[in-house]
mmCIF file of C-alpha atoms in Angstrom:
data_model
loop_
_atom_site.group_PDB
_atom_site.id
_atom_site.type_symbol
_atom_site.label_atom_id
_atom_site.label_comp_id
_atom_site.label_asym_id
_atom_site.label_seq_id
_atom_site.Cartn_x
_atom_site.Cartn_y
_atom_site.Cartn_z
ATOM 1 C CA UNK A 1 -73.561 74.449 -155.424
ATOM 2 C CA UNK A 2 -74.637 72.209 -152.324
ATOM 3 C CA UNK A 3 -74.858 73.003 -149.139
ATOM 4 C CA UNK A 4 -75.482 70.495 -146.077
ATOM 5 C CA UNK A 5 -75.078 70.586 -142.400
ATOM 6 C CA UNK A 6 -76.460 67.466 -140.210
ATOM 7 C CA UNK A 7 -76.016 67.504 -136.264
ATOM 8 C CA UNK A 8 -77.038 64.829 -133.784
ATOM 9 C CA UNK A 9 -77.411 65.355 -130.350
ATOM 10 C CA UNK A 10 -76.455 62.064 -128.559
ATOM 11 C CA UNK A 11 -77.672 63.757 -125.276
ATOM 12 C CA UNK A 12 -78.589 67.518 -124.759
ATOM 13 C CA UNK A 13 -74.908 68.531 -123.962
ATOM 14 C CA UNK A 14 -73.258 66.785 -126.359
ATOM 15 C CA UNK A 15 -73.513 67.260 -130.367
ATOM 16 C CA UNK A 16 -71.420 65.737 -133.207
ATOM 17 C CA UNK A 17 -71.827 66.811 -136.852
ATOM 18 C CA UNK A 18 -70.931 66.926 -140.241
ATOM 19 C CA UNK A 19 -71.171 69.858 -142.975
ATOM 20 C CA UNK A 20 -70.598 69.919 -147.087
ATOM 21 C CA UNK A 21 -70.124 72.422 -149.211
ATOM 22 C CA UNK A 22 -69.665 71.265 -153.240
ATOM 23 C CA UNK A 23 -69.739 73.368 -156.132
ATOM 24 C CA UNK A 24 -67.207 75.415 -158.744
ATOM 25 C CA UNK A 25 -64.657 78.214 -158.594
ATOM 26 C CA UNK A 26 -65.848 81.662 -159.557
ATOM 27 C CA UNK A 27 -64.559 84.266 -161.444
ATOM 28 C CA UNK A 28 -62.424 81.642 -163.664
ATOM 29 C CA UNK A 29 -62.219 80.248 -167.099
ATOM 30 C CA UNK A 30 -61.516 77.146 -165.871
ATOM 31 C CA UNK A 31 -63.333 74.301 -164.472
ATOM 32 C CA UNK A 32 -62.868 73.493 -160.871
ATOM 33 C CA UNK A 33 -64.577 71.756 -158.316
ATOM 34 C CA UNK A 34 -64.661 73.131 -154.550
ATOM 35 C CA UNK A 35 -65.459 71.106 -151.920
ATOM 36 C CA UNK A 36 -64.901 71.544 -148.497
ATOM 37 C CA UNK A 37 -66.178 68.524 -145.838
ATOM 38 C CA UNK A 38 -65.926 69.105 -141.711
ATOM 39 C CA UNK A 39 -66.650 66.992 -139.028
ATOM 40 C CA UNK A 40 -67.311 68.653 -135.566
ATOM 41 C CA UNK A 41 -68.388 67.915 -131.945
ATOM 42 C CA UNK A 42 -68.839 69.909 -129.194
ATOM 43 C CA UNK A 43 -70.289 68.878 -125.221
ATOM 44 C CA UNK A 44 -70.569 70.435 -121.806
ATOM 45 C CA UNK A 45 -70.116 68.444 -118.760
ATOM 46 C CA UNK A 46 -71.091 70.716 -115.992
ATOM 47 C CA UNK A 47 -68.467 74.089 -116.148
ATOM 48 C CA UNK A 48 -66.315 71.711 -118.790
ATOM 49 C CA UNK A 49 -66.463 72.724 -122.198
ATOM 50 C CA UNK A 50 -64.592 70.819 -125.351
ATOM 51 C CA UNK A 51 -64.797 71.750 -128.714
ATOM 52 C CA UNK A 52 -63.324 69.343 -131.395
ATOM 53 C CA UNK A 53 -63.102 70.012 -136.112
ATOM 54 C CA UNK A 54 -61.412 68.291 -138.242
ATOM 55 C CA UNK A 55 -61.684 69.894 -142.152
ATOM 56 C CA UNK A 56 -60.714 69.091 -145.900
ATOM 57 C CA UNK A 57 -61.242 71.497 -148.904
ATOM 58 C CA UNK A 58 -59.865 70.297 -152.416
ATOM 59 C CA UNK A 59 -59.983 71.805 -155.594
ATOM 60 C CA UNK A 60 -60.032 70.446 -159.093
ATOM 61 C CA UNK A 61 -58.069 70.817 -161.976
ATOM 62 C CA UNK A 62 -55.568 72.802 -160.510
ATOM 63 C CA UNK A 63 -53.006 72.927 -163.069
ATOM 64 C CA UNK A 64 -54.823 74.374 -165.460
ATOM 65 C CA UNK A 65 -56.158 76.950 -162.504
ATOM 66 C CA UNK A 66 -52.336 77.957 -162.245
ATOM 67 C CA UNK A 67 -51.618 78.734 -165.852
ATOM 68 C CA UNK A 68 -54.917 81.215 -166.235
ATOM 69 C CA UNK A 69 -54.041 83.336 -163.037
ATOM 70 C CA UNK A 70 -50.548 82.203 -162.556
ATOM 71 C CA UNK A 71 -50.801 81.437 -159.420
ATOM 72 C CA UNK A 72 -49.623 77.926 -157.268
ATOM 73 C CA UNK A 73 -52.695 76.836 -155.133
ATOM 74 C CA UNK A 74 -52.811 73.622 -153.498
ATOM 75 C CA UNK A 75 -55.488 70.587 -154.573
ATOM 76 C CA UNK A 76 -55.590 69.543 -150.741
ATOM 77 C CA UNK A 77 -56.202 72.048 -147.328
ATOM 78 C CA UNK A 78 -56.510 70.378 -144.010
ATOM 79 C CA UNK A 79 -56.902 71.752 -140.598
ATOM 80 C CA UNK A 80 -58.073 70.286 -137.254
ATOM 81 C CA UNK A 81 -58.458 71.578 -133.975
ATOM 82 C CA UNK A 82 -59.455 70.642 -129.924
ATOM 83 C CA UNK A 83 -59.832 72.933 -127.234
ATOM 84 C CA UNK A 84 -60.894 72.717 -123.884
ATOM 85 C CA UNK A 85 -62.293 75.788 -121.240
ATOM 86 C CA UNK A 86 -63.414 75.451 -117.453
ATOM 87 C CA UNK A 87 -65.866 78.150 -116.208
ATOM 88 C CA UNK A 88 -64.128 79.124 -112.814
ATOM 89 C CA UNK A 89 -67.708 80.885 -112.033
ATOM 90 C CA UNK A 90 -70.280 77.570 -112.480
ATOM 91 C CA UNK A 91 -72.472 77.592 -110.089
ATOM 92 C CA UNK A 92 -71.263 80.936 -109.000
ATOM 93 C CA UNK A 93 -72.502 83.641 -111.298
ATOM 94 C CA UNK A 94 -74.790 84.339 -114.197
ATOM 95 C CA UNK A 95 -71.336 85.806 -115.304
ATOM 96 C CA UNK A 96 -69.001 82.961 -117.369
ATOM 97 C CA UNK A 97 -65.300 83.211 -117.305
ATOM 98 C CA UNK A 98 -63.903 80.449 -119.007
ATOM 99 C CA UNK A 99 -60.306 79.725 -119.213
ATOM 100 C CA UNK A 100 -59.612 77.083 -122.173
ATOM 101 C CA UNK A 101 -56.672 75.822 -124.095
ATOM 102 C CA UNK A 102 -56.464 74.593 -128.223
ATOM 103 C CA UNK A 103 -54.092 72.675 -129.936
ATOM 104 C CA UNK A 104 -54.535 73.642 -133.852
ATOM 105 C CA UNK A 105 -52.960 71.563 -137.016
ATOM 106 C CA UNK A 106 -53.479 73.641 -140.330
ATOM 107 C CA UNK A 107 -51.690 72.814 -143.562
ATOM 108 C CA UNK A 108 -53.202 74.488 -146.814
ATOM 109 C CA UNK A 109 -50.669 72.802 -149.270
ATOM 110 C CA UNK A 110 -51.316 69.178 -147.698
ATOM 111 C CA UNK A 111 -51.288 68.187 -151.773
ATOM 112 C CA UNK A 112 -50.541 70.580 -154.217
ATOM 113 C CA UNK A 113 -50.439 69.659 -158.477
ATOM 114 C CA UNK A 114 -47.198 68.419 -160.076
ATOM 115 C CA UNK A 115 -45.073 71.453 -160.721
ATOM 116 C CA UNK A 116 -46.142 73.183 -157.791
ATOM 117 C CA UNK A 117 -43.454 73.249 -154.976
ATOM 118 C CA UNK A 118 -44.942 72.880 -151.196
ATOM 119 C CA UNK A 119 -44.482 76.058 -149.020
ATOM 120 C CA UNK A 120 -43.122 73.995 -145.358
ATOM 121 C CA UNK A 121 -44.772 77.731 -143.877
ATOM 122 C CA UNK A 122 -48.144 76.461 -144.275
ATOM 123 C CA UNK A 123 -47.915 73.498 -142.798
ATOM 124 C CA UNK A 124 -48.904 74.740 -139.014
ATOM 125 C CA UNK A 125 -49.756 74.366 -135.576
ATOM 126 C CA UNK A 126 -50.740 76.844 -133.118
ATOM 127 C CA UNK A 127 -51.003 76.325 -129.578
ATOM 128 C CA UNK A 128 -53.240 78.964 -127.677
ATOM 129 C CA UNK A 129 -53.797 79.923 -124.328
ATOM 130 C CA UNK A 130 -56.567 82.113 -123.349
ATOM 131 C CA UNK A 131 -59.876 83.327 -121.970
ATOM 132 C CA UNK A 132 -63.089 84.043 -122.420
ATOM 133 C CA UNK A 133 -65.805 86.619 -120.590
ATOM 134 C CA UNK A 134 -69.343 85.904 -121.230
ATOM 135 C CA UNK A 135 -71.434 88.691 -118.918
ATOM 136 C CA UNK A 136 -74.438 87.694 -120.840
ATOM 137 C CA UNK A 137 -74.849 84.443 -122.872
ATOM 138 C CA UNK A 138 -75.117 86.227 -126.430
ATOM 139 C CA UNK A 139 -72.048 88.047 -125.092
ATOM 140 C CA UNK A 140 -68.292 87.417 -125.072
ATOM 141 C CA UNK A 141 -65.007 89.512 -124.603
ATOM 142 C CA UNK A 142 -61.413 87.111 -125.711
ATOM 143 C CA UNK A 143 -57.940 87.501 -125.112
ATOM 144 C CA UNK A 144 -55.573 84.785 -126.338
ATOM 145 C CA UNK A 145 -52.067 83.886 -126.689
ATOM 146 C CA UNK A 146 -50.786 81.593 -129.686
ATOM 147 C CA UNK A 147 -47.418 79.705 -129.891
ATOM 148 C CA UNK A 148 -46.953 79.151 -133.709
ATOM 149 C CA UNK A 149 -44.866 76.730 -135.636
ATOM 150 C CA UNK A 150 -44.357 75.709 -139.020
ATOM 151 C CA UNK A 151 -42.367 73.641 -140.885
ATOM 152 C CA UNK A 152 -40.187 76.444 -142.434
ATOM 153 C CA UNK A 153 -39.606 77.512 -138.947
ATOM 154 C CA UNK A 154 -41.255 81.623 -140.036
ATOM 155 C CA UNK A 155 -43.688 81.231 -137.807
ATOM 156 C CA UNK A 156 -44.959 83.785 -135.571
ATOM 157 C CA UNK A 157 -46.630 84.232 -132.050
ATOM 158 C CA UNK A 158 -49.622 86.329 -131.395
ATOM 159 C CA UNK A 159 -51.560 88.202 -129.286
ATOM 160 C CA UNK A 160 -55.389 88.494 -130.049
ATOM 161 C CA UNK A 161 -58.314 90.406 -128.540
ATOM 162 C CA UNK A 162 -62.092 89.608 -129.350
ATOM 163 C CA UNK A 163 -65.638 90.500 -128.994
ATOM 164 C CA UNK A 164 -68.758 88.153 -130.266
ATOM 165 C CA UNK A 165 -72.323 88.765 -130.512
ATOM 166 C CA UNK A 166 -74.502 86.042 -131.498
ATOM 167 C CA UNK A 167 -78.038 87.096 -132.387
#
């Protein structure tokens, strides 16, 4: 397998990148290729913060994947995202809380073998409204809410509560 990540910072708040990842399926008989390839970008401008991916994984030889686990999996998975936040304390407060909206496109049958039926519920987007509470920078507490659709109309909303820690 390869790995490869490569960012560029065009200035010290803003950074655009791409990432690889190339290799086979495990824990199969057959051979298949996996390969997943992301391009993402991120910036600050003052208490703005954007966040922009856009992803592709394919696979391989799919058909013969299907007839050893029996199993339809797609050839093609896409997904893209952008969200925006506003830190209501810059300037303020050590303290960070940042209010920020995403508009997500996932679809992981965007091409799936011959004899393999797309599923209209993956093919999704998910609008979400939340926040998030950095007291420290390492530090964050999130609550969202996200508006789903799909093309099967089975979609569901959520609520969703979380806590990071990078170290």
């Amino acid at each position: 397998a390869f790995v490869g990540r490569f960012d560029y910072n065009i200035k010290s708040n803003i950074e655009i990148g791409v990432s690889v990842y190339t290799g086979k399926l495990n824990d199969t008989a057959s051979d298949v290729a996996h390969n997943v390839y992301d391009l993402h970008f991120k910036a600050q401008f003052g208490a703005l913060y954007t966040r922009a991916l856009m992803t592709e994984l394919s696979l391989s030889n799919t058909e013969d994947l299907k007839a050893e686990k029996a199993i339809d999996i797609a050839e093609k998975m896409t997904g893209a995202y952008v969200e925006l936040g506003y830190d209501v304390m810059h300037g303020k407060s050590e303290l960070k809380v940042i209010p920020f909206v995403r508009q997500e496109f996932i679809n992981t049958q965007a091409s799936v073998a011959s004899g393999v039926s797309k599923n209209d519920k993956y093919d999704e987007t998910h609008q979400t409204l939340g926040v998030v509470v950095k007291p420290l920078e390492n530090l964050s507490f999130k609550a969202d809410y996200t508006v789903s659709t799909n093309a099967a109309e089975s979609a569901s909303n959520s609520w969703n509560l979380g806590v990071g820690w990078n170290f």
